[in-house]
Coordinates of C-alpha atoms and ligand atoms in Angstrom, one line a residue:
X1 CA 33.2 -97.8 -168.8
X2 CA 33.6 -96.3 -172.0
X3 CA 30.4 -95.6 -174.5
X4 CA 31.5 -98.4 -177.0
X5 CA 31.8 -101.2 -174.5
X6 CA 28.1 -100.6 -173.8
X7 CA 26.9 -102.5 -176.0
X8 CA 23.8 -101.3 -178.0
X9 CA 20.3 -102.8 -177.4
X10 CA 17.4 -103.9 -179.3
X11 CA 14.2 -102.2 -177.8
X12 CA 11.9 -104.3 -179.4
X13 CA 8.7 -102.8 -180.3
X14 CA 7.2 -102.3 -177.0
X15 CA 5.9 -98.9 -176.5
X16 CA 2.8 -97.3 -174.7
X17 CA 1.9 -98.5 -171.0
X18 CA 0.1 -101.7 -171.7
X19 CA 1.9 -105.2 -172.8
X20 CA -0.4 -107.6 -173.8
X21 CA -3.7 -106.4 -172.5
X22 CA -2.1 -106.1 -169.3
X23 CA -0.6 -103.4 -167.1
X24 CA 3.8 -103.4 -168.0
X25 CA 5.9 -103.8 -164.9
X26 CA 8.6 -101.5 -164.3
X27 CA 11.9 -102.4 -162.4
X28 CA 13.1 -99.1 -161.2
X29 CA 16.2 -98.3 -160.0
X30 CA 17.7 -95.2 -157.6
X31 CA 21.2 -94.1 -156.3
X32 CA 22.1 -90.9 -156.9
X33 CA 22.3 -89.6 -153.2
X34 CA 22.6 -91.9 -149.9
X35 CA 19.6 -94.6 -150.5
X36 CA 20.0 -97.6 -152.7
X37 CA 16.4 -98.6 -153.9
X38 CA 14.5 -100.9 -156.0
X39 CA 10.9 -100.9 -157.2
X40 CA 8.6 -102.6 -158.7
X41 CA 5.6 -100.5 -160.3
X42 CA 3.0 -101.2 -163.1
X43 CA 1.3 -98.9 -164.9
X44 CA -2.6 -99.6 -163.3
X45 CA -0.2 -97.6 -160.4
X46 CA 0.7 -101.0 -158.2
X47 CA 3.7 -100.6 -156.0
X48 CA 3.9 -104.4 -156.0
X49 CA 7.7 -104.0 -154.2
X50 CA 9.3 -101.9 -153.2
X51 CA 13.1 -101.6 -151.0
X52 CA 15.1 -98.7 -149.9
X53 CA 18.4 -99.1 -148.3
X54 CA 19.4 -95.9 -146.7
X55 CA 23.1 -95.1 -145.9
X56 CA 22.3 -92.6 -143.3
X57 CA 24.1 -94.6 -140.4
X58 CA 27.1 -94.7 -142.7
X59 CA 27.3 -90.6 -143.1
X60 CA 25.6 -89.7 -139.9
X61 CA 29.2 -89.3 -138.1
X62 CA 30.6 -87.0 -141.1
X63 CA 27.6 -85.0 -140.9
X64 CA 26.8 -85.3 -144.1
X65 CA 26.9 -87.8 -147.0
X66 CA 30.6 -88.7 -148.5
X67 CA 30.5 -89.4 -152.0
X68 CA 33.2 -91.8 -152.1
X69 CA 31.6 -93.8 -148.9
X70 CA 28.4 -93.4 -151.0
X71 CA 29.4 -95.2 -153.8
X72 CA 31.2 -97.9 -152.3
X73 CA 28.0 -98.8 -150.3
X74 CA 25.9 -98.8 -153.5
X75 CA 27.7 -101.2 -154.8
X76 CA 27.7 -103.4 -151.9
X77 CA 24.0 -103.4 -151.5
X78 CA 22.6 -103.3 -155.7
X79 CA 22.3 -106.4 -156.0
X80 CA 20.6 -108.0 -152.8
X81 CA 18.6 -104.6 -153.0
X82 CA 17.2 -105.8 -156.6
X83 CA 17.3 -109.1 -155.7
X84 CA 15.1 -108.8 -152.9
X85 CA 12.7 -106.6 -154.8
X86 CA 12.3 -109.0 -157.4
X87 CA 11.9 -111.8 -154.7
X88 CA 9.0 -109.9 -152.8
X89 CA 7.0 -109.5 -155.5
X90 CA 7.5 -113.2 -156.5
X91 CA 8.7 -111.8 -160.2
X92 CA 11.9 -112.7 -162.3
X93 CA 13.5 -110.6 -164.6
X94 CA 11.3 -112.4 -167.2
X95 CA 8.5 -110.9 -166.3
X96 CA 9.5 -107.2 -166.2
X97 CA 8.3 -104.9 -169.6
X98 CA 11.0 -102.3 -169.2
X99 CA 13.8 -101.6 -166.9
X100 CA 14.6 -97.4 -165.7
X101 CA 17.3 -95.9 -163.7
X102 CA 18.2 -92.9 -162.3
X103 CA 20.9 -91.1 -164.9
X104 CA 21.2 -87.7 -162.9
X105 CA 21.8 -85.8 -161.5
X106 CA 23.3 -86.9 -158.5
X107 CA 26.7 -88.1 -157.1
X108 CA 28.1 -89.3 -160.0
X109 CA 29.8 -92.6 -158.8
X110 CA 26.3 -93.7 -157.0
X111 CA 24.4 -92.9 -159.8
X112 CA 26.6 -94.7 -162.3
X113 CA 26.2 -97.8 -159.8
X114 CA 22.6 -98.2 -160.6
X115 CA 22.8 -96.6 -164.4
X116 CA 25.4 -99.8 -165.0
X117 CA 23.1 -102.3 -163.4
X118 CA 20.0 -101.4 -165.0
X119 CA 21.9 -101.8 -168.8
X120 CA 22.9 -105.3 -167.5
X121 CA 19.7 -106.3 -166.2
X122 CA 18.3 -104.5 -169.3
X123 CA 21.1 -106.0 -171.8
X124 CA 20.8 -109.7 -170.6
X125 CA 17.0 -109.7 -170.4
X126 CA 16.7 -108.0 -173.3
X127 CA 14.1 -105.3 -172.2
X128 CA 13.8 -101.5 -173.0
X129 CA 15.6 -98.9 -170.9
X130 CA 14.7 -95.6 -169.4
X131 CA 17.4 -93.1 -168.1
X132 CA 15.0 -91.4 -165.4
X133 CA 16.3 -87.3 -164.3
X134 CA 16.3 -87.8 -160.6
X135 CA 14.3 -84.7 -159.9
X136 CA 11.0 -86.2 -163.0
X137 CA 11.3 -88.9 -160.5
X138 CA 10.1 -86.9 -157.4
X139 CA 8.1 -84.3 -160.1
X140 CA 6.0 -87.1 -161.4
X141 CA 5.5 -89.4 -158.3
X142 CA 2.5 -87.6 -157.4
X143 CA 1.2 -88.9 -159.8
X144 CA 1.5 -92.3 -159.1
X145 CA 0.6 -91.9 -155.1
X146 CA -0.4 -88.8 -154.1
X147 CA -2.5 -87.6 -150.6
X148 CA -5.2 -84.9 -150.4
X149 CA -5.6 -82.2 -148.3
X150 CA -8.4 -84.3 -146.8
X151 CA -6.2 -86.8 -145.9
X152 CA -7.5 -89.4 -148.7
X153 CA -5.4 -90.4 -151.6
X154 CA -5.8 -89.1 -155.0
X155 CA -7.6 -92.5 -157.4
X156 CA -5.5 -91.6 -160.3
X157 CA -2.5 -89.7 -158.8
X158 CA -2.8 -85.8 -159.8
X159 CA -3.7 -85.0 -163.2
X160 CA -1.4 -82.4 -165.3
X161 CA -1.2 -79.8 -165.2
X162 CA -0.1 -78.7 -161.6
X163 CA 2.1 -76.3 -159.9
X164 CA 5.1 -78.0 -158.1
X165 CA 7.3 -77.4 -155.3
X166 CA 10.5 -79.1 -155.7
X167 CA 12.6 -79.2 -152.5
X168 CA 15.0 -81.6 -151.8
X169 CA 18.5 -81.9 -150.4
X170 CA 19.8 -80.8 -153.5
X171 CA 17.3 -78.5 -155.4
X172 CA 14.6 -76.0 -155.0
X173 CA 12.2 -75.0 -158.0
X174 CA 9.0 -74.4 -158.6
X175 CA 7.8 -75.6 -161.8
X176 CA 4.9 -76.0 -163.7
X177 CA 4.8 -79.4 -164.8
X178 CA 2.7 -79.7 -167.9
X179 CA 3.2 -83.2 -169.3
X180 CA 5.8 -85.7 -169.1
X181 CA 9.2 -83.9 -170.3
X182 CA 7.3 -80.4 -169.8
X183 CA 8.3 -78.7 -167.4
X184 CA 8.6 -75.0 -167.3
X185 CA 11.2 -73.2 -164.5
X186 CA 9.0 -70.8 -162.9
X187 CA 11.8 -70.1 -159.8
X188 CA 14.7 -71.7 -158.4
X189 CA 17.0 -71.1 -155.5
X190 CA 19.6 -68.8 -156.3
X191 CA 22.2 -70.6 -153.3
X192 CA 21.6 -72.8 -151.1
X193 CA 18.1 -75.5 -151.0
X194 CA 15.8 -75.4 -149.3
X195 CA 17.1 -79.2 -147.8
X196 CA 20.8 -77.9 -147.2
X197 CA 19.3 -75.0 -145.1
X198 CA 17.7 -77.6 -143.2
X199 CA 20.3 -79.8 -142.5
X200 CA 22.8 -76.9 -142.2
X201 CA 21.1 -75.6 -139.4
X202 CA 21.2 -78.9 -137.8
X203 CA 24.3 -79.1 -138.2
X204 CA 25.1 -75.6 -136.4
X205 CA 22.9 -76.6 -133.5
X206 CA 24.3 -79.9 -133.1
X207 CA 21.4 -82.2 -134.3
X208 CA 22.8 -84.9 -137.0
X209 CA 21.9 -85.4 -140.1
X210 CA 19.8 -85.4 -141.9
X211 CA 18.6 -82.5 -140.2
X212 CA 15.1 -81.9 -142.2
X213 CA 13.0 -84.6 -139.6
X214 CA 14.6 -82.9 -136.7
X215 CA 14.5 -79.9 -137.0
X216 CA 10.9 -80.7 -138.3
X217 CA 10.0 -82.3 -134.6
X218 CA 11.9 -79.7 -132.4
X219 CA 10.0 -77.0 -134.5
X220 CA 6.6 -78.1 -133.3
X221 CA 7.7 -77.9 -129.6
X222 CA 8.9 -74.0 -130.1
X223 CA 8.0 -70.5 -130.4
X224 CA 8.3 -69.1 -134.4
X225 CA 8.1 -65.5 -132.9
X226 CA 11.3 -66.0 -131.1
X227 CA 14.3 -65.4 -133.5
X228 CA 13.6 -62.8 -136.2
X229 CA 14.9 -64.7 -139.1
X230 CA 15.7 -62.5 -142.6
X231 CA 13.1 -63.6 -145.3
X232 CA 15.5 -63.0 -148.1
X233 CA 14.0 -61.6 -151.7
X234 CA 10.7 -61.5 -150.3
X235 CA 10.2 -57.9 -150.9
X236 CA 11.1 -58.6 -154.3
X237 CA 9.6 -59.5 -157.3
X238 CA 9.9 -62.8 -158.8
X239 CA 9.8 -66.5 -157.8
X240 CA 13.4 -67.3 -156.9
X241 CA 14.7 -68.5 -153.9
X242 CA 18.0 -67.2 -151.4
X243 CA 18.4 -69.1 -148.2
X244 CA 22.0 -68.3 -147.6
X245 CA 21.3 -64.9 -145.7
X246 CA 19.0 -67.3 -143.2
X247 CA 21.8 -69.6 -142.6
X248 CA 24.1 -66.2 -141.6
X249 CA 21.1 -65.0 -139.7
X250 CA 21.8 -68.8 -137.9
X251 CA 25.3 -68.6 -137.1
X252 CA 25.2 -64.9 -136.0
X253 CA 22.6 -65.9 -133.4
X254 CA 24.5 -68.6 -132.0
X255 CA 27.7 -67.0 -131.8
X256 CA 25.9 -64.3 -129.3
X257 CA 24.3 -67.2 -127.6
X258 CA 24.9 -69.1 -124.1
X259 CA 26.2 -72.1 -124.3
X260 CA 25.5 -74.8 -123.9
X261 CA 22.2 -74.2 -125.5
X262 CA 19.0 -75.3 -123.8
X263 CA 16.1 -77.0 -125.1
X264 CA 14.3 -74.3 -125.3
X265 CA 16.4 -72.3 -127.0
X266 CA 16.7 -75.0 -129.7
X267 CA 13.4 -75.5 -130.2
X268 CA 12.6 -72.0 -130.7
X269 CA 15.6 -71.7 -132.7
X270 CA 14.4 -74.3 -135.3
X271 CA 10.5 -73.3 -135.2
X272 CA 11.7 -69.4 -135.6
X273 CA 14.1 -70.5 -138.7
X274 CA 11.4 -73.2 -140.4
X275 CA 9.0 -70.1 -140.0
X276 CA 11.4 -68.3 -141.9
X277 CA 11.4 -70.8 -144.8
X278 CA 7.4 -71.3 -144.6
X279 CA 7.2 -67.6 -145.3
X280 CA 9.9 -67.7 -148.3
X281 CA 8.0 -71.1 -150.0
X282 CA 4.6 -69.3 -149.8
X283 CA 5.8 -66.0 -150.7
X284 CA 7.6 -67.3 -153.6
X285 CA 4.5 -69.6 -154.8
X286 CA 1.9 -66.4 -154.3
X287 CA 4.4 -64.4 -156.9
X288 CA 4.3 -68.1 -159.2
X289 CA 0.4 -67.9 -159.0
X290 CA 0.3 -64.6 -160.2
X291 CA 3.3 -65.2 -163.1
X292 CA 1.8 -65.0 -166.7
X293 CA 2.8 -68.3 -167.7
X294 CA 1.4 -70.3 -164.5
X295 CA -1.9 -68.5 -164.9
X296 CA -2.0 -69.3 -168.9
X297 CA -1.2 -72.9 -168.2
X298 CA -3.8 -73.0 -165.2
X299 CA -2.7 -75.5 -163.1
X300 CA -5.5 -76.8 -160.9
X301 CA -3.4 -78.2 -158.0
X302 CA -0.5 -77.2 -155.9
X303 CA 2.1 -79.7 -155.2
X304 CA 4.9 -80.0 -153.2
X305 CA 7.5 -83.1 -153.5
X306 CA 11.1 -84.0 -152.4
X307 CA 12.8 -84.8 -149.1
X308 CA 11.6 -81.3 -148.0
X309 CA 7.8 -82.1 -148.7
X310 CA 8.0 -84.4 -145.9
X311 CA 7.7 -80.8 -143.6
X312 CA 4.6 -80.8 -141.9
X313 CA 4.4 -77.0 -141.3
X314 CA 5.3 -76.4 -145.6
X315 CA 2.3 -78.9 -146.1
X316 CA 0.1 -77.0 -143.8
X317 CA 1.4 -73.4 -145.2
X318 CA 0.5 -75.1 -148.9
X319 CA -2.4 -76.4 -148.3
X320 CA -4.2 -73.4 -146.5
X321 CA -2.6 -71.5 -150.2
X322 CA -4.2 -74.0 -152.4
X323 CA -7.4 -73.3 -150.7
X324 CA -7.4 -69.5 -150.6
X325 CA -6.6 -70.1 -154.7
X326 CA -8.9 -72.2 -155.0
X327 CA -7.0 -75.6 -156.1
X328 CA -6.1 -78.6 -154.7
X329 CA -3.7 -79.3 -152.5
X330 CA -1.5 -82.7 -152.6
X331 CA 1.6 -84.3 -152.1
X332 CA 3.2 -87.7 -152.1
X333 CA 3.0 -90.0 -149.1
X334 CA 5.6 -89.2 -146.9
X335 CA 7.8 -92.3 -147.8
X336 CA 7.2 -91.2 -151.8
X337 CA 9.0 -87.9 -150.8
X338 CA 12.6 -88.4 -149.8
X339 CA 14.3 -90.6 -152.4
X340 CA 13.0 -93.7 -153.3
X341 CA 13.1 -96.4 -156.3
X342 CA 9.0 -96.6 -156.9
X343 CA 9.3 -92.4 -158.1
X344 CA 11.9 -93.7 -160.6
X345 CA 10.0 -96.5 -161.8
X346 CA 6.7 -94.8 -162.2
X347 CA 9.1 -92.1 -164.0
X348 CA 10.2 -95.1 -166.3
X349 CA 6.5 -96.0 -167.1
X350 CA 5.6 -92.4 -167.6
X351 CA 8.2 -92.4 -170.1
X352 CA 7.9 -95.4 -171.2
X353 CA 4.5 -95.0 -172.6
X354 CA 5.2 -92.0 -174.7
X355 CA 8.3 -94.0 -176.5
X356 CA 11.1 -92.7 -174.4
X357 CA 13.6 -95.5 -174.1
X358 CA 17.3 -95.1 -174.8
X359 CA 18.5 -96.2 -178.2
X360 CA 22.3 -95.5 -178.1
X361 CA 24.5 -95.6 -175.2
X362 CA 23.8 -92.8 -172.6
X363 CA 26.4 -91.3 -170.4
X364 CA 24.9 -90.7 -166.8
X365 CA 24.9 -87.3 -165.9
X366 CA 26.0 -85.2 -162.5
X367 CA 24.0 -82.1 -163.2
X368 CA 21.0 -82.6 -165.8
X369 CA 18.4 -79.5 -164.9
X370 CA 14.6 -80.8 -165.9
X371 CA 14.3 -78.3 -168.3
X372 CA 16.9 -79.7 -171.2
X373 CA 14.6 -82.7 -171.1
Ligands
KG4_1 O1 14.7 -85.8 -152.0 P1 15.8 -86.1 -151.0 O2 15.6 -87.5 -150.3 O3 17.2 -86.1 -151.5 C1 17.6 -85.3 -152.6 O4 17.2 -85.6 -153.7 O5 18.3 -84.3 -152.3 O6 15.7 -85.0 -149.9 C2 16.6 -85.1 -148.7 C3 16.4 -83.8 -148.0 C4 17.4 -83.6 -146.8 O7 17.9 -82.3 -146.9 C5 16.5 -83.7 -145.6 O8 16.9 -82.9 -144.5 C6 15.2 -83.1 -146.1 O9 15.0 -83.7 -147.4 N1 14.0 -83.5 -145.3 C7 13.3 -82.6 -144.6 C8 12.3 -83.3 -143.9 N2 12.5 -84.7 -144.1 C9 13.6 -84.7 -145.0 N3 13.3 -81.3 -144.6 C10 12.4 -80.6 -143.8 N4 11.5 -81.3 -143.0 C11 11.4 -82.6 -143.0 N5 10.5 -83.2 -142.3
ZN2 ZN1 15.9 -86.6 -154.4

């Protein structure tokens, strides 16, 4: 669709988080990556639906997820996936304040599937729109849900600012998230991240996809000590990331290995190479702690988010660092961290209520780094 068939909307004069005395409702929408989901979200931090279509079974036998397959099944399931979202929460598109999609980055044709049915939701109903950045989404969903170290959620989802650890299947950062739109790069991976390792190494040993969970599960059944893994740049300065020399260090060892592997040696494969990644998150977020601009923007609480957070040995690493620095520890509930439509319309009301709604037609966007926001 080209920018002058979108036709241009009037916002009204809706701004801030509440409508009416009473707290706006958010229809969010995400598919950027293999999950089609809807939420609904209002601003007192009510999930009050909330659906997520995964596509896994559709890419599990490639290995991986295939844009084009991707795409297609978005646009087969975006409308009973609203739909039913709506329907759950007994709401019509009436009753919505503002409507937010993901805009990028992402696979572009999924992500221009639920970009082109938020403007017509958005457009017929005649509500404000929100182009969401896929990775604000998982940045600021902490603070719409967010557990303790304790084990006991946060009452008002983590306060700015805070120290973040972005890992997903496509991106690892660590940023210091200020405010809503501020968010300063502190390091980032320089290859691969920290997701792709993950699944990679599944891959190699023969696991499926996505390989995060399972390697995750064999992990806790093996020895870490077993395989001596590279921790790449740790000797270094700095906050940034390398994960590519690990994934070598993988396929070297199982070229020299017996086949067909046992169950042993996969499970002390994957705890000796998760090992390896714990020791490159924490080393990396030590070096953030000390970096001039984290420790002038004193951020009281460590965060991690994204499909990676989900890693119960990175939450235990993190947590056991946010206590030797004194801060908090927290991270989204585990089905907050891989992605999800509720991050993306929290995202919406975040930016809703500081005036952030699109004014002229927006092209979605397959890279769109956090920091250009
Ligand atoms: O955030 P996400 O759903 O998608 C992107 O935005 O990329 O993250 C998906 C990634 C996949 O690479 C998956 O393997 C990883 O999150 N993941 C995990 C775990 N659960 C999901 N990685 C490590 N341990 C896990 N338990
Ligand atoms: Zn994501």
């Amino acid at each position: 669709m080209t920018d002058e068939k979108i036709i241009q909307m009037d916002m009204g004069t809706l701004t801030g988080d509440v409508c009416d005395n009473r707290p706006a409702l958010c229809l969010g929408i995400e598919s950027s990556c293999d999950e089609t989901s809807a939420a609904l979200v209002d601003s007192n931090r009510n999930i009050l639906a909330h659906i997520i279509y995964s596509q896994i079974p559709e890419h599990q036998k490639y290995g991986g997820v295939v844009p084009e397959l991707a795409a297609r099944a978005h646009i087969l399931a975006i409308d009973a996936v609203v739909n039913q979202t709506l329907a759950r929460a007994g709401k019509n598109i009436d009753d919505i304040d503002v409507v937010a999609a993901t805009a990028g980055p992402g696979l572009i044709g999924g992500v221009l599937v639920g970009w082109m049915a938020a403007t017509g939701i958005a457009q017929s109903a005649g509500k404000p729109l929100i182009a969401v950045n896929h990775l604000e989404g998982h940045a600021l969903v902490p603070r719409l849900r967010a557990t303790l170290a304790d084990g006991t959620d946060a009452p008002r989802g983590v306060e700015f600012p805070y120290l973040l650890m972005l890992a997903s299947g496509g991106h690892c950062q660590i940023l210091l998230v200020r405010g809503v739109g501020q968010y300063e790069l502190v390091g980032q991976t320089l290859d691969d991240s920290a997701g792709e390792a993950f699944d990679k190494v599944a891959k190699m040993l023969g696991l499926g996809y996505p390989g995060g969970p399972i390697v995750d599960a064999r992990a806790q059944q093996g020895n870490p000590k077993a395989f001596r893994f590279p921790r790449p740049l740790c000797d270094k300065p700095g906050c940034d990331f390398s994960f590519s020399g690990i994934k070598t260090a993988a396929r070297t060892f199982l070229e020299r290995a017996e086949m067909p592997l046992t169950e042993k040696y996969i499970n002390d494969f994957c705890a000796s190479f998760q090992a390896a990644v714990v020791d490159c998150i924490t080393n990396r977020l030590e070096n953030a702690l000390k970096d001039e601009r984290v420790r002038h923007g004193a951020p009281q609480t460590l965060v991690v988010a994204g499909g990676v957070a989900k890693n119960s040995a990175i939450r235990a690493a993190m947590e056991k660092m946010a206590i030797k620095n004194n801060m908090i520890f927290a991270a989204p509930p585990m089905n907050l961290c891989t992605d999800n439509g509720a991050m993306i319309a929290w995202a919406g009301l975040e930016n809703y209520a500081v005036g952030k709604v699109v004014h002229e037609p927006i092209a979605p966007r397959p890279r769109w780094p956090l920091t250009e926001l």
